Coordinates of C-alpha atoms in Angstrom, one line a residue:
X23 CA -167.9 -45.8 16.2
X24 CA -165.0 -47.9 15.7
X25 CA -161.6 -48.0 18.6
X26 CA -159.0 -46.0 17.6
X27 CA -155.7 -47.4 16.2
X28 CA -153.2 -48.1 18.6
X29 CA -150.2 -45.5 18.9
X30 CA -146.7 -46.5 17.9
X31 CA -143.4 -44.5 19.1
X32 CA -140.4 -44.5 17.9
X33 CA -137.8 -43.4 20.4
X34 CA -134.0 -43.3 19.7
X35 CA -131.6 -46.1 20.7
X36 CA -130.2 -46.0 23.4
X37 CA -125.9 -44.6 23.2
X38 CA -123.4 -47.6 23.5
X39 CA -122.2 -47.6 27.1
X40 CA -118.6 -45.6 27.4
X41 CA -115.4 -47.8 26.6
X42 CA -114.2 -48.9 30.5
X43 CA -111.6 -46.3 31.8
X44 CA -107.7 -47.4 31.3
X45 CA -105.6 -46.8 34.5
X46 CA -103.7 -44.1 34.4
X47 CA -99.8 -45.0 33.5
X48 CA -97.2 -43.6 35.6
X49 CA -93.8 -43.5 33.6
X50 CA -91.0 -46.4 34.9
X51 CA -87.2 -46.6 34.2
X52 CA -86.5 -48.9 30.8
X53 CA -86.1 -52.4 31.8
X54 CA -83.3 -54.7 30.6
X55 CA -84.5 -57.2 27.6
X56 CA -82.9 -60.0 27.7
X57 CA -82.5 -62.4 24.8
X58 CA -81.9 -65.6 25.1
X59 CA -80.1 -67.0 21.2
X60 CA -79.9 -70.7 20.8
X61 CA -76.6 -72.6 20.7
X62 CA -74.9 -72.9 17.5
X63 CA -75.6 -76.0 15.6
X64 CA -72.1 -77.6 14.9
X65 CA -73.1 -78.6 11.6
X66 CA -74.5 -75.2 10.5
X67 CA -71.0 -73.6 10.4
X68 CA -67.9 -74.3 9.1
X69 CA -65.0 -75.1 10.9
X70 CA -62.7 -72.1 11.5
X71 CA -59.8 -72.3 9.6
X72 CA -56.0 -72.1 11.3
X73 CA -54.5 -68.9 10.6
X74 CA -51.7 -69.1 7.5
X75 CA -48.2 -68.2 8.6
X76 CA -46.8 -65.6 6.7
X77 CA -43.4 -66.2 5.3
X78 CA -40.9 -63.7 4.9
X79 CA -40.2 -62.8 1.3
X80 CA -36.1 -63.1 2.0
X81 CA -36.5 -66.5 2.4
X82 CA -37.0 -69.2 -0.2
X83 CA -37.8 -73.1 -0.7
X84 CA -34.2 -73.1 -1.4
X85 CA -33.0 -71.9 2.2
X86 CA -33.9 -74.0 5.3
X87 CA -34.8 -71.1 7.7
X88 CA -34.7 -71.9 11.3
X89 CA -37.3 -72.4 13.2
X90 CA -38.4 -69.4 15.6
X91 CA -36.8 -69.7 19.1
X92 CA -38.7 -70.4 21.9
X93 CA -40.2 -68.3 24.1
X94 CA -38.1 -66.9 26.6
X95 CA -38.6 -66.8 30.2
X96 CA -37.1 -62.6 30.0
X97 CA -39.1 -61.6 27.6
X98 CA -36.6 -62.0 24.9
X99 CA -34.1 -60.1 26.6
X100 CA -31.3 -60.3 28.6
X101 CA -30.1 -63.6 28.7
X102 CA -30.6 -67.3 27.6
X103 CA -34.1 -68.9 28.0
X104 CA -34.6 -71.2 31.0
X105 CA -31.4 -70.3 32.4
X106 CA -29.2 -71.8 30.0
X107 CA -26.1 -69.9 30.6
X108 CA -24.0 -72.3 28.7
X109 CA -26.1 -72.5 25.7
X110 CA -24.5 -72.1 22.8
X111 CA -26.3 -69.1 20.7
X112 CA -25.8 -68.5 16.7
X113 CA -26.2 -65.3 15.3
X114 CA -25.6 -63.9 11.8
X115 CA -26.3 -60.6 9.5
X116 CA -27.2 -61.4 6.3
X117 CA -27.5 -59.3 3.0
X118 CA -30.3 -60.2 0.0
X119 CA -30.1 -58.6 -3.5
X120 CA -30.9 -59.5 -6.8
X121 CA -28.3 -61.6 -7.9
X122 CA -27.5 -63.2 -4.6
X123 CA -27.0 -63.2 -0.5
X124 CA -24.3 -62.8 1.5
X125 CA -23.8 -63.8 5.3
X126 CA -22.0 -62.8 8.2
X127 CA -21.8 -65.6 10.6
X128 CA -19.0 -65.1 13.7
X129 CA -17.1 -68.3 15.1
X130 CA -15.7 -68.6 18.0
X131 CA -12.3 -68.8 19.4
X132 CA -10.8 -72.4 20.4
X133 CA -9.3 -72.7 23.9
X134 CA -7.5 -75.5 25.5
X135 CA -7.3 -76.4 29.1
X136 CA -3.8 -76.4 30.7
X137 CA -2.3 -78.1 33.4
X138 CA -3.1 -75.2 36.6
X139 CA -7.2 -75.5 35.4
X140 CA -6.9 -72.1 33.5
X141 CA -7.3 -71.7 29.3
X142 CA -5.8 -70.2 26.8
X143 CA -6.3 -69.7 23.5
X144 CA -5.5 -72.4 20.7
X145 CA -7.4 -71.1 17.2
X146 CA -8.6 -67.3 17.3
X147 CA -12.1 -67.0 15.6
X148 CA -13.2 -65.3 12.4
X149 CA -16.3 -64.5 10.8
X150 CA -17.6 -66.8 7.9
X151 CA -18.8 -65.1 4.6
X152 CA -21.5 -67.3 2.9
X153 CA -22.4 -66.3 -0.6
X154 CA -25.3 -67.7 -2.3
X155 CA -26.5 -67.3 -5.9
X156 CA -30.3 -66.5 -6.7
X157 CA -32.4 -68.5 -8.8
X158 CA -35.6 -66.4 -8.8
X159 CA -36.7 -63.3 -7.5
X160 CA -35.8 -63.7 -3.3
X161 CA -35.0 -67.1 -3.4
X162 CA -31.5 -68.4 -3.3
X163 CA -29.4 -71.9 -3.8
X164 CA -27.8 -72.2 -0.2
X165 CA -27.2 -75.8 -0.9
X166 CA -24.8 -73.9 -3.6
X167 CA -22.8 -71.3 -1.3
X168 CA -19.6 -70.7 -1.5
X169 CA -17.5 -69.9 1.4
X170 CA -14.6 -67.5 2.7
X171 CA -13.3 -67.2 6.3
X172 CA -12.3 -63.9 7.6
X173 CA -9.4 -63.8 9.9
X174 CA -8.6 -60.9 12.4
X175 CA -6.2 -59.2 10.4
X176 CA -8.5 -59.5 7.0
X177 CA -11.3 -57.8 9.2
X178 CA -8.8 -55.2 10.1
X179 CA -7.8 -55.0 6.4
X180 CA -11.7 -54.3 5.9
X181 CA -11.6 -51.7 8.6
X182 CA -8.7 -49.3 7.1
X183 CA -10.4 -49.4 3.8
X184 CA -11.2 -45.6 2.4
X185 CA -13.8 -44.5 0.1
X186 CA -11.8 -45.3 -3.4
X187 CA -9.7 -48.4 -1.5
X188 CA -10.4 -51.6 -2.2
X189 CA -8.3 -55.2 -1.2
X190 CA -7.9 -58.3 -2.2
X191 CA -7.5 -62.1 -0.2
X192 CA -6.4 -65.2 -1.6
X193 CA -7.0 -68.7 0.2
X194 CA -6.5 -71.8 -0.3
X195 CA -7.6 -74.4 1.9
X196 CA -5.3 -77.1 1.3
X197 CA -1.9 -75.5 1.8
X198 CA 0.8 -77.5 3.1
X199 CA -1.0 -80.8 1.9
X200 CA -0.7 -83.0 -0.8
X201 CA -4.0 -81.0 -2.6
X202 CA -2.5 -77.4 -2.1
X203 CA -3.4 -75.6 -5.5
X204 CA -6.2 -77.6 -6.4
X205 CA -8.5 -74.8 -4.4
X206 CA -8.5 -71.2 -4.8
X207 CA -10.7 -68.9 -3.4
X208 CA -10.1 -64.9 -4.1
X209 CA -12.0 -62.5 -2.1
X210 CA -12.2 -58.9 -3.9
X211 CA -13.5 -55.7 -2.1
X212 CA -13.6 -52.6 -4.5
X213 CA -15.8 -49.6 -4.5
X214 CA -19.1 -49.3 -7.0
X215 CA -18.5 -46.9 -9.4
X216 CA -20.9 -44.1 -8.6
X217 CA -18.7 -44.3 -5.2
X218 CA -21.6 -45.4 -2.8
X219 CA -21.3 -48.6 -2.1
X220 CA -18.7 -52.0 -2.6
X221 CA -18.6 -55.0 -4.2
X222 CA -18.1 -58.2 -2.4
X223 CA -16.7 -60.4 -5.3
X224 CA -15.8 -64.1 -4.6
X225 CA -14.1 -66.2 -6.9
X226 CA -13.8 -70.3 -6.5
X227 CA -11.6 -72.5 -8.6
X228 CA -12.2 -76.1 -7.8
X229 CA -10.9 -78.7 -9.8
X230 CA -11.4 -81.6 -6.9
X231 CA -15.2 -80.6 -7.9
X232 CA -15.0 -79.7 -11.8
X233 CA -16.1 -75.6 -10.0
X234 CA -15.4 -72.2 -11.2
X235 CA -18.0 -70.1 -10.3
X236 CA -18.1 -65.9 -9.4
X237 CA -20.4 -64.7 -7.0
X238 CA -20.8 -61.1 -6.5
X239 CA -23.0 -58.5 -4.1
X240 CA -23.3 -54.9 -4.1
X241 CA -23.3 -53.4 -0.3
X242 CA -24.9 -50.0 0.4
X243 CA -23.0 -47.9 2.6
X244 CA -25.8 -48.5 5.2
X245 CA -24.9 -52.2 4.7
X246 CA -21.1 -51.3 5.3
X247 CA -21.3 -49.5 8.3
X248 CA -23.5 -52.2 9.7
X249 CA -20.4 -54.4 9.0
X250 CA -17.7 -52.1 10.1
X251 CA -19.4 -51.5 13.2
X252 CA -20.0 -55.2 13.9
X253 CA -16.3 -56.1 12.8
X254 CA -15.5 -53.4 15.6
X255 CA -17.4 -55.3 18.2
X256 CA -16.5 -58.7 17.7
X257 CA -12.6 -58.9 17.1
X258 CA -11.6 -59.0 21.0
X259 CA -14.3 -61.5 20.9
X260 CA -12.6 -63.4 17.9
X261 CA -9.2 -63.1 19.4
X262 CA -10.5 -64.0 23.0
X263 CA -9.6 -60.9 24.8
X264 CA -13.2 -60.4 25.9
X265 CA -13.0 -64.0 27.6
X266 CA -9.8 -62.5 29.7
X267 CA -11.4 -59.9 31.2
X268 CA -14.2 -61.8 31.6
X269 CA -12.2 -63.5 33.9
X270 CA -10.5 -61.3 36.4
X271 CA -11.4 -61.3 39.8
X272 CA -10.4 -58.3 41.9
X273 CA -10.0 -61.0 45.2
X274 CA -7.5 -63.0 42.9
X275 CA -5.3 -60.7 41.8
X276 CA -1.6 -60.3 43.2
X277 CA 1.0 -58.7 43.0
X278 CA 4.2 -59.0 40.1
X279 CA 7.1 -59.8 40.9
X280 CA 9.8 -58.2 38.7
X281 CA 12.2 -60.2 36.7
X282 CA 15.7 -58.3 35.8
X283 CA 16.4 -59.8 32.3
X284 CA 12.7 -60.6 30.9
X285 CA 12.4 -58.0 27.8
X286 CA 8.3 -58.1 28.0
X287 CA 8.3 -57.2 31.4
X288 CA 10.0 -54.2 31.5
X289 CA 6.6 -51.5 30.9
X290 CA 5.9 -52.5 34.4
X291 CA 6.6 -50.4 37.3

């Protein structure tokens, strides 16, 4: 009889082995990341630009405007910078409308030395009314202003002025010379009509220069009580009364004697 075939068994594969176990994460506080960004490459940026001053829209290419002050050492108040007590200091309020500017600019008094060391006073000071004529909208002619000095007693005129009052000053610079009538300024102060404001109206007849020109300026009555109260201020400075009592030392001071036939004397006790 012939062998018997051989047997054959299929058995089943044998499972994958398990994926290896992961150790068990415990949770941590975030830690910082830190980047690092390379250096700017000089050439991959432009340049910064300087920053554009800003000019104020009063002023124009036909005014020189000062240059800022320095910084001062007070912080901009108090007193001169570095100490400069005898500095001289310029100061001014000026007015810009449509048709043109006016400034206030104060001058001092002039004082002369006597023979004892002391001063007294030679020229009083008065305040110096620039008026310039526009050209364009903000921008005025300074190298075209006309000009009219103030005295003390005009200012005072200015002062006493009502609502519906209005004055009038005539100048003329060459009196008592050999040009006198060939200049004459006229300076007219009159209410506006609707009652609130003025009219600062300058007139100058020039026939040295071949000049007649009008310059005129409405002032609010904001703007006029800025100059009433600055005229206030300034005229013991003008007439150097502020400079007297600037002077007086309590350790100097002595007794009067009393004259017996010296009229001014006589309020004294």
């Amino acid at each position: 009889m012939p062998p018997p075939a051989p047997l054959f068994l299929s058995l089943p594969s044998p499972p994958p082995p398990p994926p290896p176990l992961l150790p068990a994460l415990h949770p941590r506080a975030p830690q910082p990341v830190s980047l690092s960004l390379p250096p700017p490459l000089a050439s991959s940026r432009r340049p910064a630009l300087p920053a554009c001053p800003v000019a104020s829209p009063r002023h124009s290419d036909y005014f020189d405007p000062r240059a800022p002050p320095p910084p001062r050492g007070d912080g901009g108040y108090g007193r001169p910078p570095n100490g400069a007590h005898d500095g001289r200091v310029f100061t001014s309020y000026s007015i810009y409308k449509g048709k043109a500017a006016l400034s206030f600019d104060p001058r001092p008094p002039q004082f002369v030395p006597l023979d004892s060391g002391a001063y007294k006073v030679a020229k009083e000071g008065f305040v110096l009314l620039q008026f310039a004529p526009a050209v364009a909208t903000r921008q005025y002619d300074w190298t075209r202003k006309q000009v009219f000095s103030l005295s003390v007693w005009e200012i005072g005129t200015l002062l006493t002025l009502g609502p519906t009052d209005s004055c009038e000053f005539f100048h003329d610079p060459f009196k008592g010379r050999s040009e006198e009538g060939k200049v004459r300024k006229v300076l007219k102060v009159e209410p506006t009509p609707d009652g609130n404001g003025r009219f600062f109206n300058l007139s100058v007849q020039n026939r040295l220069l071949n000049v007649d020109e009008s310059i005129y300026i409405p002032i609010t009555k904001g703007e006029f009580a800025v100059i009433v109260s600055t005229f206030n201020y300034i005229i013991p400075h003008l007439m150097g009364w502020s400079t007297f009592t600037s002077s007086i030392k309590p350790e100097e001071s002595r007794p009067y004697s009393r004259p017996q036939s010296v009229p001014e004397y006589e309020w004294r006790r």
